[in-house]
C-alpha positions as a printed Julia matrix, in Angstrom:
227×3 Matrix{Float64}:
 128.28  -127.47  -67.01
 127.31  -123.87  -66.24
 127.84  -120.77  -68.36
 130.65  -119.23  -66.28
 133.16  -119.54  -69.14
 130.81  -117.76  -71.5
 130.11  -114.98  -68.96
 133.84  -114.53  -68.41
 134.5   -114.2   -72.16
 131.61  -111.74  -72.53
 132.93  -109.68  -69.6
 136.38  -109.48  -71.23
 134.85  -108.41  -74.52
 132.76  -105.74  -72.76
 135.83  -104.5   -70.88
 137.81  -104.28  -74.11
 135.01  -102.35  -75.74
 134.74   -99.91  -72.83
 138.48   -99.31  -72.81
 138.6    -98.67  -76.52
 135.77   -96.12  -76.35
 137.64   -94.08  -73.71
 140.4    -93.27  -76.19
 139.94   -89.59  -77.04
 139.41   -88.9   -80.69
 139.8    -85.33  -81.9
 137.56   -83.8   -84.49
 139.32   -82.75  -87.67
 139.92   -79.03  -88.23
 137.3    -78.74  -90.95
 134.52   -79.3   -88.39
 135.3    -75.88  -86.97
 133.86   -74.36  -90.13
 130.24   -74.88  -89.1
 128.2    -74.8   -85.89
 125.48   -77.03  -84.51
 122.9    -76.45  -81.82
 124.05   -73.54  -79.55
 127.76   -74.17  -80.2
 128.36   -70.6   -81.44
 126.7    -69.13  -78.37
 128.84   -71.29  -76.03
 132.02   -70.25  -77.87
 131.07   -66.59  -77.4
 130.49   -67.19  -73.68
 133.89   -68.9   -73.38
 135.55   -65.91  -75.02
 133.82   -63.54  -72.59
 134.85   -65.69  -69.65
 138.49   -65.73  -70.8
 138.43   -61.93  -71.01
 137.01   -61.72  -67.48
 139.67   -64.12  -66.21
 142.39   -62.01  -67.88
 141.06   -58.86  -66.22
 140.97   -60.6   -62.84
 144.52   -61.92  -63.34
 145.73   -58.41  -64.21
 143.92   -57.0   -61.17
 145.44   -59.67  -58.93
 148.92   -59.0   -60.29
 148.48   -55.27  -59.67
 147.28   -55.9   -56.12
 150.21   -58.22  -55.42
 152.66   -55.57  -56.66
 150.99   -52.93  -54.49
 151.14   -55.26  -51.49
 154.83   -55.93  -52.09
 155.58   -52.21  -52.23
 153.8    -51.66  -48.93
 155.46   -54.61  -47.22
 158.91   -53.4   -48.31
 158.66   -50.64  -45.72
 158.71   -53.34  -43.03
 162.4    -53.81  -43.82
 162.86   -50.72  -41.68
 162.18   -53.05  -38.74
 164.13   -56.12  -39.84
 167.02   -55.23  -42.14
 170.67   -54.39  -41.56
 173.49   -53.21  -43.8
 172.78   -52.18  -47.38
 169.1    -53.29  -47.46
 168.38   -51.12  -44.43
 170.29   -48.2   -45.92
 168.29   -48.47  -49.17
 164.86   -48.51  -47.51
 165.79   -45.64  -45.17
 166.93   -43.57  -48.15
 163.71   -44.38  -49.98
 161.62   -43.23  -47.01
 163.64   -40.05  -46.52
 163.22   -39.24  -50.2
 159.48   -39.85  -50.07
 158.98   -37.52  -47.1
 160.76   -34.71  -48.9
 164.53   -35.02  -48.42
 166.76   -34.34  -51.42
 169.42   -37.06  -51.32
 172.89   -36.23  -52.55
 175.57   -38.62  -53.78
 177.96   -40.0   -51.19
 181.41   -41.45  -51.68
 182.1    -45.1   -50.89
 182.96   -45.75  -47.24
 181.62   -42.34  -46.3
 178.43   -41.22  -44.58
 175.34   -43.28  -45.33
 173.21   -40.22  -46.13
 173.96   -36.67  -47.19
 170.78   -34.76  -47.9
 168.99   -31.45  -47.82
 165.56   -30.53  -46.54
 164.78   -27.08  -47.89
 167.87   -25.11  -46.81
 168.97   -27.56  -44.1
 172.01   -29.77  -44.69
 171.67   -33.28  -43.24
 174.18   -36.03  -42.55
 172.95   -39.4   -41.29
 174.4    -42.68  -40.07
 172.17   -45.75  -40.5
 172.73   -48.9   -38.51
 170.95   -52.21  -37.95
 171.92   -53.87  -34.67
 171.02   -56.94  -32.64
 171.51   -54.84  -29.51
 171.16   -51.19  -28.5
 173.0    -48.31  -30.12
 176.24   -47.15  -28.53
 178.59   -44.22  -28.34
 180.69   -45.69  -31.16
 177.71   -45.25  -33.5
 177.38   -41.62  -32.45
 181.15   -41.19  -32.89
 180.94   -42.56  -36.44
 178.2    -40.05  -37.2
 180.35   -37.26  -35.77
 183.16   -38.33  -38.09
 180.89   -37.92  -41.12
 179.76   -34.52  -39.83
 183.37   -33.36  -39.43
 184.18   -34.45  -42.97
 181.14   -32.59  -44.28
 182.13   -29.4   -42.44
 185.7    -29.69  -43.75
 184.5    -30.12  -47.33
 181.47   -27.8   -47.46
 182.24   -25.25  -44.76
 178.76   -25.64  -43.23
 177.48   -27.49  -40.17
 174.77   -30.04  -41.03
 172.03   -31.49  -38.88
 173.13   -34.97  -37.84
 170.76   -37.95  -37.61
 171.57   -41.32  -36.07
 169.01   -43.79  -37.44
 169.06   -47.13  -35.66
 167.19   -50.41  -36.14
 168.04   -51.93  -32.76
 167.31   -55.52  -31.66
 166.51   -56.23  -35.31
 166.4    -59.99  -34.78
 163.5    -59.72  -32.3
 159.76   -59.25  -32.92
 158.59   -55.74  -32.01
 156.8    -56.74  -28.77
 160.07   -58.21  -27.45
 162.12   -55.05  -28.04
 161.72   -53.71  -24.53
 165.21   -52.4   -23.75
 166.32   -48.86  -24.48
 167.53   -48.26  -28.01
 169.68   -45.3   -26.99
 171.15   -46.0   -23.51
 171.9    -43.17  -21.11
 175.67   -43.55  -21.4
 175.64   -42.28  -24.99
 173.22   -39.37  -24.51
 175.74   -36.9   -23.15
 178.06   -37.45  -26.14
 175.21   -37.15  -28.68
 173.55   -34.17  -27.02
 176.78   -32.15  -26.93
 177.08   -32.68  -30.68
 173.41   -31.83  -31.25
 172.67   -35.2   -32.81
 169.11   -36.4   -33.29
 168.66   -40.05  -32.3
 165.75   -41.85  -33.96
 164.77   -45.5   -34.33
 163.63   -46.94  -37.63
 160.31   -47.75  -35.95
 159.83   -44.04  -35.26
 160.9    -43.22  -38.8
 158.28   -45.65  -40.12
 155.58   -44.05  -37.96
 156.67   -40.58  -39.11
 156.53   -41.75  -42.72
 153.02   -43.19  -42.26
 151.73   -39.98  -40.66
 153.13   -37.83  -43.47
 151.41   -40.11  -45.98
 148.1    -39.92  -44.13
 148.4    -36.19  -43.39
 150.52   -34.58  -46.13
 149.53   -31.1   -44.94
 151.34   -31.81  -41.65
 154.52   -33.18  -43.26
 156.56   -30.0   -43.0
 155.72   -29.53  -39.31
 156.55   -33.16  -38.54
 159.9    -33.06  -40.34
 160.78   -29.73  -38.73
 160.13   -31.32  -35.32
 162.52   -34.11  -36.23
 165.28   -31.8   -37.45
 164.96   -29.53  -34.41
 165.42   -32.47  -32.03
 168.63   -32.69  -30.0
 169.04   -36.05  -28.3
 166.37   -38.74  -28.47
 163.44   -38.11  -30.77
 160.45   -38.64  -28.51
 157.57   -38.82  -30.97
 156.01   -42.26  -31.59
 158.19   -43.74  -28.83
């Protein structure tokens, strides 16, 4: 006989002992009433670390919110419908336009810049703008004149080819066949890309904002800046 049976039994007993010692046993609450070794110092360090982590979490949350606010302006280049209308209005307001209330199913924007009345049509398209977009803007202008007795500056703000990345948007946003119609009605035609660039420049150079906006509002036909 050899001692394999005995070794096997001893191995089982050792395994059972090891397994039983891995069961976590919590200290009772009363042991928190006194400290040993450098326990108090470690607890103080843990508290400091938690405070640092909280500050970093707050900082990260603030940075994420700031990043989200900045990235929202990119909807000028991607959105259509109501989301596009909302971000355009936000940008116009931030560059100094006073936005007025509009009735449902009426012009997208009625605003003032200093003493200048403004009516705007905003459109997101998967293709270029067309004369029908300019005609819709002219309708809003006519309604404004009929109601207020004043002729506003008209802006056609277009996010064309909105389903394409910027480098692939190579075709004209405002084709030649609509220019005659828009020019006769003294409309200013601007892309949302140009509006974004105008917005950025006014943010970076606030002292130039009035000159930049005046250039925009004095434009008849296609707005050439930032093209």
